[in-house]
CSV table of C-alpha atoms and ligand atoms in Angstrom, one decimal:
chain,number,residue,atom,x,y,z
A,1,MET,CA,-6.8,33.0,-9.8
A,2,SER,CA,-10.2,34.2,-8.7
A,3,ALA,CA,-10.4,36.5,-5.8
A,4,GLN,CA,-11.8,35.0,-2.6
A,5,PRO,CA,-14.3,32.5,-4.1
A,6,ASN,CA,-17.7,32.3,-2.5
A,7,LEU,CA,-17.3,30.1,0.4
A,8,PHE,CA,-19.9,27.7,2.0
A,9,LYS,CA,-21.9,29.9,4.2
A,10,SER,CA,-22.6,27.7,7.3
A,11,LYS,CA,-21.3,24.8,9.2
A,12,ILE,CA,-24.3,22.8,8.2
A,13,GLY,CA,-23.7,23.7,4.6
A,14,VAL,CA,-20.1,22.4,4.8
A,15,ILE,CA,-21.3,19.1,6.3
A,16,ALA,CA,-24.3,18.7,4.0
A,17,ALA,CA,-22.3,19.4,0.8
A,18,THR,CA,-19.5,17.1,1.8
A,19,VAL,CA,-21.7,14.3,3.0
A,20,GLY,CA,-23.7,14.8,-0.2
A,21,SER,CA,-20.7,13.9,-2.2
A,22,ALA,CA,-19.7,11.0,0.0
A,23,VAL,CA,-23.1,9.4,0.2
A,24,GLY,CA,-23.7,8.0,-3.2
A,25,LEU,CA,-24.4,4.8,-5.0
A,26,GLY,CA,-21.3,3.3,-3.3
A,27,ASN,CA,-23.1,3.3,0.0
A,28,ILE,CA,-26.4,2.1,-1.4
A,29,TRP,CA,-25.5,-0.7,-3.7
A,30,ARG,CA,-21.9,-1.6,-3.0
A,31,PHE,CA,-22.0,-1.8,0.7
A,32,PRO,CA,-24.8,-4.4,1.1
A,33,ALA,CA,-23.2,-6.6,-1.4
A,34,GLU,CA,-19.8,-6.5,0.3
A,35,ALA,CA,-21.5,-7.1,3.7
A,36,GLN,CA,-23.4,-10.1,2.2
A,37,SER,CA,-20.2,-11.8,1.0
A,38,GLY,CA,-18.0,-10.6,3.8
A,39,GLY,CA,-19.7,-12.1,6.8
A,40,GLY,CA,-22.3,-9.4,7.7
A,41,ALA,CA,-21.2,-7.5,10.8
A,42,ALA,CA,-17.7,-9.0,10.5
A,43,PHE,CA,-17.3,-7.0,7.3
A,44,LEU,CA,-18.9,-4.0,9.0
A,45,ILE,CA,-16.3,-4.1,11.8
A,46,VAL,CA,-13.4,-4.3,9.3
A,47,TYR,CA,-15.0,-1.5,7.2
A,48,VAL,CA,-15.4,0.8,10.2
A,49,GLY,CA,-11.8,0.2,11.1
A,50,CYS,CA,-10.7,1.1,7.5
A,51,VAL,CA,-12.7,4.2,7.5
A,52,LEU,CA,-11.5,5.5,10.9
A,53,LEU,CA,-7.9,4.4,10.7
A,54,LEU,CA,-7.2,5.2,7.1
A,55,GLY,CA,-10.2,7.0,5.5
A,56,VAL,CA,-10.5,9.8,8.0
A,57,PRO,CA,-6.8,10.8,8.0
A,58,VAL,CA,-6.6,10.8,4.2
A,59,MET,CA,-9.7,12.9,4.2
A,60,MET,CA,-8.0,15.3,6.5
A,61,ALA,CA,-5.1,15.5,4.2
A,62,GLU,CA,-7.3,16.4,1.3
A,63,PHE,CA,-9.1,19.0,3.3
A,64,ALA,CA,-5.9,20.5,4.5
A,65,LEU,CA,-4.4,20.7,1.0
A,66,GLY,CA,-7.7,22.1,-0.4
A,67,ARG,CA,-8.1,24.8,2.2
A,68,ALA,CA,-4.4,25.8,2.1
A,69,GLY,CA,-4.6,26.3,-1.6
A,70,ARG,CA,-8.1,27.7,-2.1
A,71,THR,CA,-7.9,26.8,-5.7
A,72,ASP,CA,-8.5,23.9,-8.0
A,73,ALA,CA,-7.3,20.4,-7.3
A,74,MET,CA,-4.3,20.8,-9.6
A,75,GLY,CA,-3.2,24.3,-8.3
A,76,ALA,CA,-3.5,23.1,-4.7
A,77,PHE,CA,-0.4,20.9,-5.3
A,78,THR,CA,1.9,23.9,-5.7
A,79,CYS,CA,1.5,25.0,-2.0
A,80,GLY,CA,2.6,28.5,-2.6
A,81,HIS,CA,5.3,27.7,-5.2
A,82,LYS,CA,4.9,28.6,-8.8
A,83,ARG,CA,5.1,25.3,-10.4
A,84,SER,CA,5.6,21.7,-9.2
A,85,ALA,CA,5.7,18.3,-10.9
A,86,TRP,CA,3.3,17.2,-8.2
A,87,GLN,CA,0.6,19.2,-9.9
A,88,SER,CA,0.4,16.1,-12.2
A,89,VAL,CA,-1.1,14.2,-9.3
A,90,GLY,CA,-3.8,16.9,-9.0
A,91,LEU,CA,-4.3,16.7,-12.8
A,92,LEU,CA,-4.7,12.9,-12.5
A,93,SER,CA,-7.4,13.3,-9.9
A,94,ILE,CA,-9.3,15.8,-12.0
A,95,LEU,CA,-9.1,13.5,-15.0
A,96,THR,CA,-10.2,10.6,-12.9
A,97,SER,CA,-13.2,12.5,-11.5
A,98,PHE,CA,-14.2,13.6,-15.0
A,99,LEU,CA,-14.1,10.0,-16.3
A,100,ILE,CA,-16.2,8.9,-13.3
A,101,ALA,CA,-18.6,11.7,-14.0
A,102,VAL,CA,-19.1,10.3,-17.6
A,103,PHE,CA,-20.6,7.0,-16.4
A,104,TYR,CA,-22.1,8.2,-13.2
A,105,MET,CA,-24.4,10.6,-15.2
A,106,VAL,CA,-25.7,7.5,-17.0
A,107,VAL,CA,-26.5,5.6,-13.9
A,108,THR,CA,-28.1,8.7,-12.2
A,109,GLY,CA,-30.3,8.9,-15.3
A,110,TRP,CA,-31.5,5.3,-14.7
A,111,THR,CA,-32.5,6.1,-11.1
A,112,ILE,CA,-34.5,9.1,-12.2
A,113,GLU,CA,-36.1,7.2,-15.0
A,114,TYR,CA,-37.1,4.5,-12.5
A,115,MET,CA,-38.5,7.1,-10.2
A,116,PHE,CA,-40.8,8.4,-13.0
A,117,GLU,CA,-41.8,4.9,-13.9
A,118,SER,CA,-42.7,4.3,-10.2
A,119,ILE,CA,-44.8,7.5,-10.1
A,120,THR,CA,-46.8,6.5,-13.2
A,121,GLY,CA,-46.9,2.8,-12.2
A,122,SER,CA,-45.6,1.6,-15.5
A,123,LEU,CA,-42.7,-0.2,-13.7
A,124,TYR,CA,-45.2,-2.5,-12.1
A,125,SER,CA,-48.0,-2.6,-14.7
A,126,SER,CA,-46.9,-5.7,-16.5
A,127,HIS,CA,-45.6,-7.5,-13.4
A,128,PRO,CA,-46.9,-11.1,-13.5
A,129,GLY,CA,-47.4,-11.2,-9.7
A,130,GLU,CA,-45.8,-13.7,-7.4
A,131,GLY,CA,-44.7,-17.1,-8.7
A,132,ALA,CA,-43.3,-18.2,-12.0
A,133,GLY,CA,-41.9,-15.4,-14.1
A,134,ALA,CA,-41.9,-12.8,-11.3
A,135,ASP,CA,-38.2,-13.2,-10.7
A,136,ALA,CA,-37.2,-12.7,-14.3
A,137,HIS,CA,-39.6,-9.8,-14.9
A,138,PHE,CA,-37.5,-7.0,-13.4
A,139,ALA,CA,-34.2,-8.5,-14.7
A,140,SER,CA,-35.4,-8.5,-18.2
A,141,ARG,CA,-37.0,-5.1,-17.8
A,142,MET,CA,-33.8,-3.6,-16.6
A,143,ALA,CA,-31.8,-5.2,-19.4
A,144,GLU,CA,-34.3,-3.9,-21.9
A,145,TYR,CA,-34.2,-0.4,-20.6
A,146,VAL,CA,-30.4,-0.1,-20.1
A,147,GLN,CA,-29.7,-1.5,-23.5
A,148,GLY,CA,-32.2,0.8,-25.1
A,149,THR,CA,-31.3,3.8,-27.2
A,150,TRP,CA,-33.4,6.9,-26.7
A,151,LEU,CA,-34.8,6.7,-23.2
A,152,PRO,CA,-31.6,6.2,-21.4
A,153,MET,CA,-30.0,8.9,-23.5
A,154,LEU,CA,-32.9,11.3,-22.7
A,155,PHE,CA,-32.5,10.8,-19.0
A,156,THR,CA,-28.7,11.0,-19.2
A,157,ALA,CA,-29.1,14.3,-20.9
A,158,ALA,CA,-31.6,15.5,-18.4
A,159,VAL,CA,-29.2,14.7,-15.5
A,160,VAL,CA,-26.4,16.6,-17.2
A,161,LEU,CA,-28.6,19.6,-17.7
A,162,LEU,CA,-29.9,19.4,-14.2
A,163,ASN,CA,-26.3,19.5,-12.9
A,164,LEU,CA,-25.6,22.4,-15.2
A,165,GLY,CA,-28.5,24.4,-13.7
A,166,ILE,CA,-27.4,23.7,-10.1
A,167,LEU,CA,-23.8,24.4,-10.7
A,168,LEU,CA,-24.4,27.6,-12.6
A,169,ALA,CA,-26.2,28.9,-9.5
A,170,GLY,CA,-22.8,28.8,-7.8
A,171,VAL,CA,-21.2,27.2,-4.7
A,172,ALA,CA,-23.3,28.7,-1.9
A,173,LYS,CA,-26.5,29.3,-3.9
A,174,GLY,CA,-26.4,26.1,-5.9
A,175,ILE,CA,-24.4,23.3,-4.2
A,176,GLU,CA,-24.9,24.4,-0.6
A,177,ARG,CA,-28.5,25.4,-0.8
A,178,LEU,CA,-29.4,22.2,-2.6
A,179,SER,CA,-27.5,20.0,-0.2
A,180,ASN,CA,-29.1,21.7,2.8
A,181,VAL,CA,-32.5,20.6,1.6
A,182,LEU,CA,-31.7,17.2,0.0
A,183,MET,CA,-29.5,15.7,2.7
A,184,PRO,CA,-32.0,15.9,5.6
A,185,LEU,CA,-34.6,14.5,3.2
A,186,LEU,CA,-32.3,11.6,2.3
A,187,PHE,CA,-31.9,10.8,6.0
A,188,LEU,CA,-35.6,11.0,6.6
A,189,LEU,CA,-36.3,8.6,3.8
A,190,LEU,CA,-33.7,6.2,5.0
A,191,VAL,CA,-35.1,6.2,8.5
A,192,ALA,CA,-38.7,5.7,7.1
A,193,PHE,CA,-37.5,2.7,5.0
A,194,CYS,CA,-35.7,1.3,8.0
A,195,VAL,CA,-38.8,1.4,10.1
A,196,VAL,CA,-40.9,-0.3,7.4
A,197,CYS,CA,-38.4,-3.0,6.6
A,198,LEU,CA,-37.6,-3.8,10.2
A,199,THR,CA,-41.3,-4.3,11.0
A,200,LEU,CA,-41.9,-6.7,8.1
A,201,PRO,CA,-42.8,-10.3,9.1
A,202,GLY,CA,-39.7,-12.4,9.2
A,203,ALA,CA,-37.4,-9.3,9.2
A,204,GLY,CA,-35.6,-10.8,12.2
A,205,ALA,CA,-33.8,-13.4,10.0
A,206,GLY,CA,-32.4,-10.7,7.8
A,207,LEU,CA,-31.4,-8.6,10.8
A,208,GLU,CA,-29.6,-11.6,12.2
A,209,PHE,CA,-27.8,-12.3,9.0
A,210,PHE,CA,-26.5,-8.7,8.8
A,211,LEU,CA,-25.7,-8.2,12.5
A,212,ARG,CA,-24.3,-11.6,13.5
A,213,PRO,CA,-20.6,-11.5,12.6
A,214,ASP,CA,-19.3,-14.4,10.7
A,215,PHE,CA,-15.5,-14.0,11.0
A,216,SER,CA,-14.8,-17.1,9.0
A,217,LYS,CA,-15.7,-15.1,5.9
A,218,VAL,CA,-13.1,-12.4,6.5
A,219,THR,CA,-10.3,-13.3,4.1
A,220,ALA,CA,-7.5,-11.0,2.9
A,221,ASP,CA,-9.7,-10.3,-0.1
A,222,VAL,CA,-12.5,-9.1,2.1
A,223,VAL,CA,-10.2,-6.7,4.0
A,224,LEU,CA,-8.9,-5.3,0.7
A,225,ASN,CA,-12.5,-4.9,-0.5
A,226,ALA,CA,-13.3,-3.0,2.7
A,227,LEU,CA,-10.3,-0.7,2.1
A,228,GLY,CA,-11.3,0.0,-1.5
A,229,GLN,CA,-14.9,0.6,-0.4
A,230,ALA,CA,-13.8,3.0,2.3
A,231,PHE,CA,-11.8,5.0,-0.3
A,232,PHE,CA,-14.6,5.1,-2.9
A,233,SER,CA,-17.4,5.8,-0.4
A,234,LEU,CA,-15.6,8.7,1.1
A,235,SER,CA,-14.8,10.2,-2.4
A,236,LEU,CA,-11.1,10.1,-1.8
A,237,GLY,CA,-8.6,10.5,-4.6
A,238,MET,CA,-11.1,12.3,-6.8
A,239,GLY,CA,-10.1,15.9,-6.2
A,240,ILE,CA,-13.5,16.5,-4.8
A,241,LEU,CA,-12.6,17.0,-1.2
A,242,VAL,CA,-9.6,19.2,-2.2
A,243,THR,CA,-12.0,21.3,-4.3
A,244,TYR,CA,-14.7,21.5,-1.7
A,245,ALA,CA,-12.3,22.3,1.1
A,246,GLY,CA,-11.3,25.3,-0.9
A,247,TYR,CA,-14.7,26.6,-0.1
A,248,TYR,CA,-14.6,25.9,3.7
A,249,PRO,CA,-14.4,28.9,5.9
A,250,ALA,CA,-11.2,29.5,7.8
A,251,SER,CA,-12.9,28.5,11.1
A,252,THR,CA,-14.0,25.1,9.9
A,253,ARG,CA,-12.4,22.4,12.1
A,254,LEU,CA,-11.0,20.0,9.5
A,255,GLY,CA,-10.6,17.0,11.8
A,256,LYS,CA,-14.0,17.3,13.3
A,257,THR,CA,-15.5,17.7,9.8
A,258,ALA,CA,-13.8,14.6,8.5
A,259,VAL,CA,-15.0,12.5,11.5
A,260,THR,CA,-18.6,13.8,11.1
A,261,VAL,CA,-18.7,13.2,7.3
A,262,ALA,CA,-17.2,9.7,7.7
A,263,GLY,CA,-19.6,8.9,10.5
A,264,LEU,CA,-22.6,10.0,8.5
A,265,ASP,CA,-21.4,8.1,5.5
A,266,MET,CA,-21.0,5.0,7.5
A,267,LEU,CA,-24.4,5.5,9.1
A,268,VAL,CA,-26.0,5.5,5.6
A,269,ALA,CA,-24.3,2.3,4.8
A,270,VAL,CA,-25.5,0.7,8.0
A,271,LEU,CA,-29.0,1.9,7.4
A,272,MET,CA,-28.9,0.4,4.0
A,273,GLY,CA,-28.0,-2.9,5.5
A,274,LEU,CA,-30.9,-2.6,8.0
A,275,ILE,CA,-33.2,-2.0,5.0
A,276,VAL,CA,-31.9,-4.5,2.5
A,277,PHE,CA,-31.4,-7.6,4.5
A,278,PRO,CA,-34.7,-7.6,6.5
A,279,ALA,CA,-36.6,-6.8,3.2
A,280,VAL,CA,-35.0,-9.6,1.1
A,281,PHE,CA,-35.3,-12.2,3.9
A,282,SER,CA,-38.9,-11.2,4.6
A,283,PHE,CA,-39.9,-11.8,1.0
A,284,GLY,CA,-38.0,-15.0,0.5
A,285,LEU,CA,-35.4,-13.3,-1.7
A,286,ALA,CA,-32.4,-14.0,0.5
A,287,ASP,CA,-30.7,-16.0,-2.3
A,288,HIS,CA,-31.1,-13.0,-4.7
A,289,SER,CA,-28.2,-10.8,-5.6
A,290,VAL,CA,-27.9,-7.7,-3.5
A,291,ALA,CA,-24.9,-6.7,-5.7
A,292,GLY,CA,-24.8,-3.5,-7.6
A,293,THR,CA,-27.5,-2.7,-10.1
A,294,ALA,CA,-29.3,-6.0,-9.5
A,295,LEU,CA,-30.1,-4.9,-5.9
A,296,VAL,CA,-31.8,-1.7,-6.7
A,297,PHE,CA,-33.2,-2.3,-10.2
A,298,VAL,CA,-34.3,-6.0,-9.8
A,299,THR,CA,-34.4,-7.3,-6.2
A,300,LEU,CA,-35.8,-4.3,-4.5
A,301,PRO,CA,-38.6,-3.6,-7.1
A,302,GLU,CA,-39.5,-7.3,-6.5
A,303,VAL,CA,-39.8,-6.4,-2.8
A,304,PHE,CA,-41.9,-3.3,-3.5
A,305,ALA,CA,-44.2,-5.2,-5.8
A,306,GLN,CA,-45.2,-7.3,-2.8
A,307,LEU,CA,-45.7,-4.4,-0.4
A,308,PRO,CA,-49.0,-2.6,0.1
A,309,GLY,CA,-48.6,0.9,-1.4
A,310,CYS,CA,-46.0,-0.4,-3.8
A,311,ARG,CA,-45.9,2.6,-6.1
A,312,ILE,CA,-45.4,5.0,-3.2
A,313,TRP,CA,-42.5,3.1,-1.7
A,314,SER,CA,-40.9,2.5,-5.0
A,315,THR,CA,-41.1,6.2,-5.9
A,316,LEU,CA,-39.7,7.2,-2.5
A,317,PHE,CA,-36.9,4.7,-2.9
A,318,PHE,CA,-35.8,5.9,-6.3
A,319,LEU,CA,-36.1,9.5,-5.0
A,320,LEU,CA,-33.7,8.5,-2.3
A,321,LEU,CA,-31.3,7.0,-4.8
A,322,SER,CA,-31.6,10.0,-7.1
A,323,ILE,CA,-30.8,12.4,-4.3
A,324,ALA,CA,-27.7,10.3,-3.3
A,325,ALA,CA,-26.6,10.2,-6.9
A,326,LEU,CA,-27.3,13.8,-7.8
A,327,THR,CA,-25.4,15.3,-4.8
A,328,SER,CA,-22.4,13.1,-5.8
A,329,THR,CA,-22.5,14.2,-9.5
A,330,ILE,CA,-22.5,17.9,-8.6
A,331,SER,CA,-19.5,17.4,-6.4
A,332,ILE,CA,-17.6,15.5,-9.1
A,333,CYS,CA,-18.4,18.1,-11.8
A,334,GLU,CA,-17.3,20.9,-9.6
A,335,VAL,CA,-13.8,19.5,-9.7
A,336,SER,CA,-13.5,20.2,-13.4
A,337,ILE,CA,-15.4,23.5,-13.2
A,338,ARG,CA,-13.0,24.9,-10.6
A,339,PHE,CA,-10.1,23.6,-12.6
A,340,LEU,CA,-11.2,25.5,-15.7
A,341,GLN,CA,-11.9,28.6,-13.7
A,342,ASP,CA,-8.5,28.7,-12.1
A,343,ARG,CA,-6.3,27.2,-14.7
A,344,ALA,CA,-7.8,28.7,-17.8
A,345,GLY,CA,-9.1,31.8,-16.2
A,346,LEU,CA,-12.7,31.3,-17.4
A,347,SER,CA,-15.7,32.7,-15.7
A,348,ARG,CA,-17.8,30.3,-13.6
A,349,ARG,CA,-20.5,30.4,-16.2
A,350,ALA,CA,-18.2,29.6,-19.1
A,351,SER,CA,-16.5,26.8,-17.1
A,352,CYS,CA,-19.9,25.3,-16.2
A,353,LEU,CA,-20.9,25.3,-19.8
A,354,TRP,CA,-17.6,23.9,-21.1
A,355,VAL,CA,-17.5,21.1,-18.6
A,356,MET,CA,-21.1,20.0,-18.9
A,357,LEU,CA,-21.2,20.4,-22.7
A,358,THR,CA,-18.1,18.2,-23.0
A,359,LEU,CA,-19.6,15.7,-20.6
A,360,LEU,CA,-22.9,15.5,-22.4
A,361,PRO,CA,-21.8,13.7,-25.7
A,362,LEU,CA,-19.4,11.5,-23.7
A,363,SER,CA,-22.1,10.4,-21.3
A,364,LEU,CA,-24.5,9.8,-24.2
A,365,LEU,CA,-21.8,7.6,-25.8
A,366,CYS,CA,-21.3,5.8,-22.6
A,367,SER,CA,-25.0,5.1,-22.3
A,368,LEU,CA,-25.1,3.8,-25.9
A,369,SER,CA,-22.1,1.6,-25.1
A,370,LEU,CA,-24.5,-0.7,-23.1
A,371,GLY,CA,-26.9,-1.0,-26.0
A,372,PRO,CA,-26.4,-0.3,-29.7
A,373,LEU,CA,-22.7,0.3,-29.3
A,374,SER,CA,-21.9,-2.6,-27.1
A,375,GLY,CA,-19.7,-3.9,-29.9
A,376,TRP,CA,-17.2,-1.1,-29.3
A,377,THR,CA,-15.0,-2.5,-26.7
A,378,ILE,CA,-11.6,-1.6,-25.1
A,379,GLY,CA,-9.7,-4.6,-23.9
A,380,GLY,CA,-12.9,-6.6,-24.1
A,381,LEU,CA,-14.9,-4.1,-22.0
A,382,THR,CA,-17.6,-1.8,-23.1
A,383,ILE,CA,-16.8,1.9,-22.8
A,384,PHE,CA,-19.0,2.0,-19.6
A,385,ASP,CA,-17.3,-0.9,-18.0
A,386,PHE,CA,-13.8,0.2,-19.1
A,387,LEU,CA,-14.3,3.7,-17.5
A,388,ASP,CA,-15.5,2.1,-14.2
A,389,PHE,CA,-12.6,-0.4,-14.3
A,390,VAL,CA,-9.6,1.9,-15.0
A,391,THR,CA,-10.8,4.7,-12.6
A,392,ALA,CA,-11.5,2.4,-9.7
A,393,ASN,CA,-8.5,0.1,-10.0
A,394,PHE,CA,-5.7,2.3,-11.2
A,395,MET,CA,-6.4,6.0,-11.4
A,396,LEU,CA,-8.1,6.6,-8.0
A,397,PRO,CA,-5.5,4.7,-5.9
A,398,LEU,CA,-2.7,6.3,-7.8
A,399,ALA,CA,-4.1,9.8,-7.2
A,400,ALA,CA,-4.7,9.0,-3.5
A,401,LEU,CA,-1.2,7.7,-3.2
A,402,GLY,CA,0.4,10.8,-4.8
A,403,LEU,CA,-1.7,13.0,-2.5
A,404,CYS,CA,-0.6,11.2,0.7
A,405,ILE,CA,3.1,11.4,-0.3
A,406,TYR,CA,2.8,15.1,-1.3
A,407,VAL,CA,0.9,16.2,1.8
A,408,GLY,CA,2.9,14.0,4.2
A,409,TRP,CA,6.4,14.4,2.8
A,410,VAL,CA,6.7,17.1,0.1
A,411,ALA,CA,4.5,20.0,1.1
A,412,PRO,CA,6.0,22.6,3.4
A,413,LYS,CA,6.2,21.1,6.9
A,414,GLY,CA,3.8,23.4,8.7
A,415,MET,CA,1.0,23.2,6.1
A,416,LEU,CA,-0.7,20.1,7.3
A,417,LYS,CA,-0.4,20.9,11.0
A,418,GLY,CA,-1.3,24.5,10.5
A,419,GLN,CA,-4.5,23.6,8.6
A,420,LEU,CA,-5.5,20.8,11.0
A,421,THR,CA,-5.1,23.1,14.0
A,422,ASN,CA,-6.4,26.2,12.3
A,423,GLY,CA,-3.1,28.0,12.7
A,424,GLY,CA,-2.3,26.6,16.1
A,425,THR,CA,-5.6,27.6,17.7
A,426,LEU,CA,-7.0,24.1,18.1
A,427,ARG,CA,-5.4,21.4,20.0
A,428,SER,CA,-6.2,17.8,19.4
A,429,ARG,CA,-4.5,14.5,20.0
A,430,LEU,CA,-6.0,13.3,16.7
A,431,THR,CA,-3.9,15.6,14.7
A,432,ASP,CA,-0.5,14.0,15.4
A,433,ALA,CA,-1.9,10.6,14.9
A,434,ALA,CA,-3.5,11.6,11.6
A,435,ILE,CA,-0.2,13.1,10.4
A,436,TRP,CA,1.6,9.9,11.2
A,437,ILE,CA,-0.9,7.8,9.4
A,438,ILE,CA,-0.8,10.0,6.3
A,439,ARG,CA,3.0,9.7,6.2
A,440,TYR,CA,3.5,6.0,6.9
A,441,PRO,CA,0.7,3.4,6.8
A,442,ALA,CA,-1.6,5.3,4.3
A,443,PRO,CA,0.8,5.1,1.3
A,444,LEU,CA,1.6,1.5,2.0
A,445,LEU,CA,-2.0,0.4,2.3
A,446,ILE,CA,-2.9,2.2,-0.9
A,447,LEU,CA,-0.1,0.4,-2.7
A,448,LEU,CA,-1.5,-2.8,-1.3
A,449,ILE,CA,-5.0,-1.9,-2.7
A,450,MET,CA,-3.4,-1.1,-6.1
A,451,PHE,CA,-1.5,-4.4,-6.3
A,452,SER,CA,-4.2,-6.5,-4.8
A,453,PRO,CA,-5.6,-7.6,-8.2
A,454,LEU,CA,-2.2,-9.1,-8.9
A,455,ILE,CA,-2.1,-10.9,-5.6
A,456,LYS,CA,-5.7,-12.3,-5.9
B,501,LIG,N1,-18.7,8.5,-2.6
B,501,LIG,C1,-19.4,8.4,-3.8
B,501,LIG,C2,-20.2,7.1,-3.8
B,501,LIG,O1,-20.3,6.4,-2.8
B,501,LIG,C3,-18.4,8.3,-4.9
B,501,LIG,C4,-18.6,9.3,-5.9
B,501,LIG,C5,-18.6,10.6,-5.7
B,501,LIG,C6,-18.9,8.8,-7.2
B,501,LIG,C7,-19.0,11.5,-6.6
B,501,LIG,C8,-19.2,9.7,-8.1
B,501,LIG,C9,-19.3,11.0,-7.9
B,501,LIG,O2,-20.9,6.8,-4.7
């Protein structure tokens, strides 16, 4: 095991890096879609409840395990013992994060490519203007690009190499320094977009759609979606928080950090709602999909095309998206890097190279699976969709379940409390409540998420 690894240097760095991981495409393109179908603010209320009552305690459990172990996400599961079968839970989370990284690199490549095309203006050059054909324009453009061969591969490779460069610089000099610059920039961009979108003519109707709760839409399905979204958005079950917490200074207050990170992550989701709904209502696109890739690569470009200063707004938006995606990719790659460092005894440099050079061909293959290799399917799904499906539906919940059981029931009794109170020096009423949630409701609710596809 490495000697004291380099830790994050400042409180701001701890928050910036962890929020950087949490704020990702999940906030930007999953949240608005869930809010659209889940009754606007009614979904938001359920979501906030899931984050605070379940997400924050599970996050505290991951932090505690990570800082107690100060090692990789698998080694952390030994809690001082030599070996433990529970390490397989850690291994599962590392494998899950690696598989997520494979397809997340591809999507991050799209966002960077769209940023370049916004800068050059080529994204908008053949736009037919308003009226017939306008709607289909960006949809077919996206399909053409995503199903292409060389361009998406080029940008996927660029993203992997960019990650390699950042990660080679190390924890404090790479991850922390980058997050300290990019996260404030991300919030600045979000606020700027909010101001612009909220002042568009007709924005009020969108605002009303988002903020007026329609509780009739809140079905059991919607609640389960909110639970799943809370887990994904907070990066739970991926080994990321366990790994990052290994770099937290001993003085970091884990409960306070979890609440801050979750709060900022929710803030980004809400800001996205305040951007997306006013924008689409204002331009008469309210019936358009705000789901997933369609929102960012089709509907929003349609909005930008109608805005004065189209290229600038489009560039800034894809910059925002690229920042959100990049800070998530570095966190997810760090999981495997730390694993190789501590389990295989490799140097940081060698671990970075091994992880990223293994990831590269797999991500390229994943990119091709949407185009020339779309015939290669697993259970009827392309490689890309298959990875997304198995990680989200099976691997992540299973890893999170194992983690809660281990931290709540198996790990030495004082570990969790000791970490959450910094060795008894902090007192907080939150701690006991969090411990109770980690032991009882959290595992049950995760089981519910796991079996929900069977119930639906
Ligand atoms: N929380 C991230 C998101 O919302 C999840 C994630 C983290 C995905 C890291 C990939 C890598 O997108």
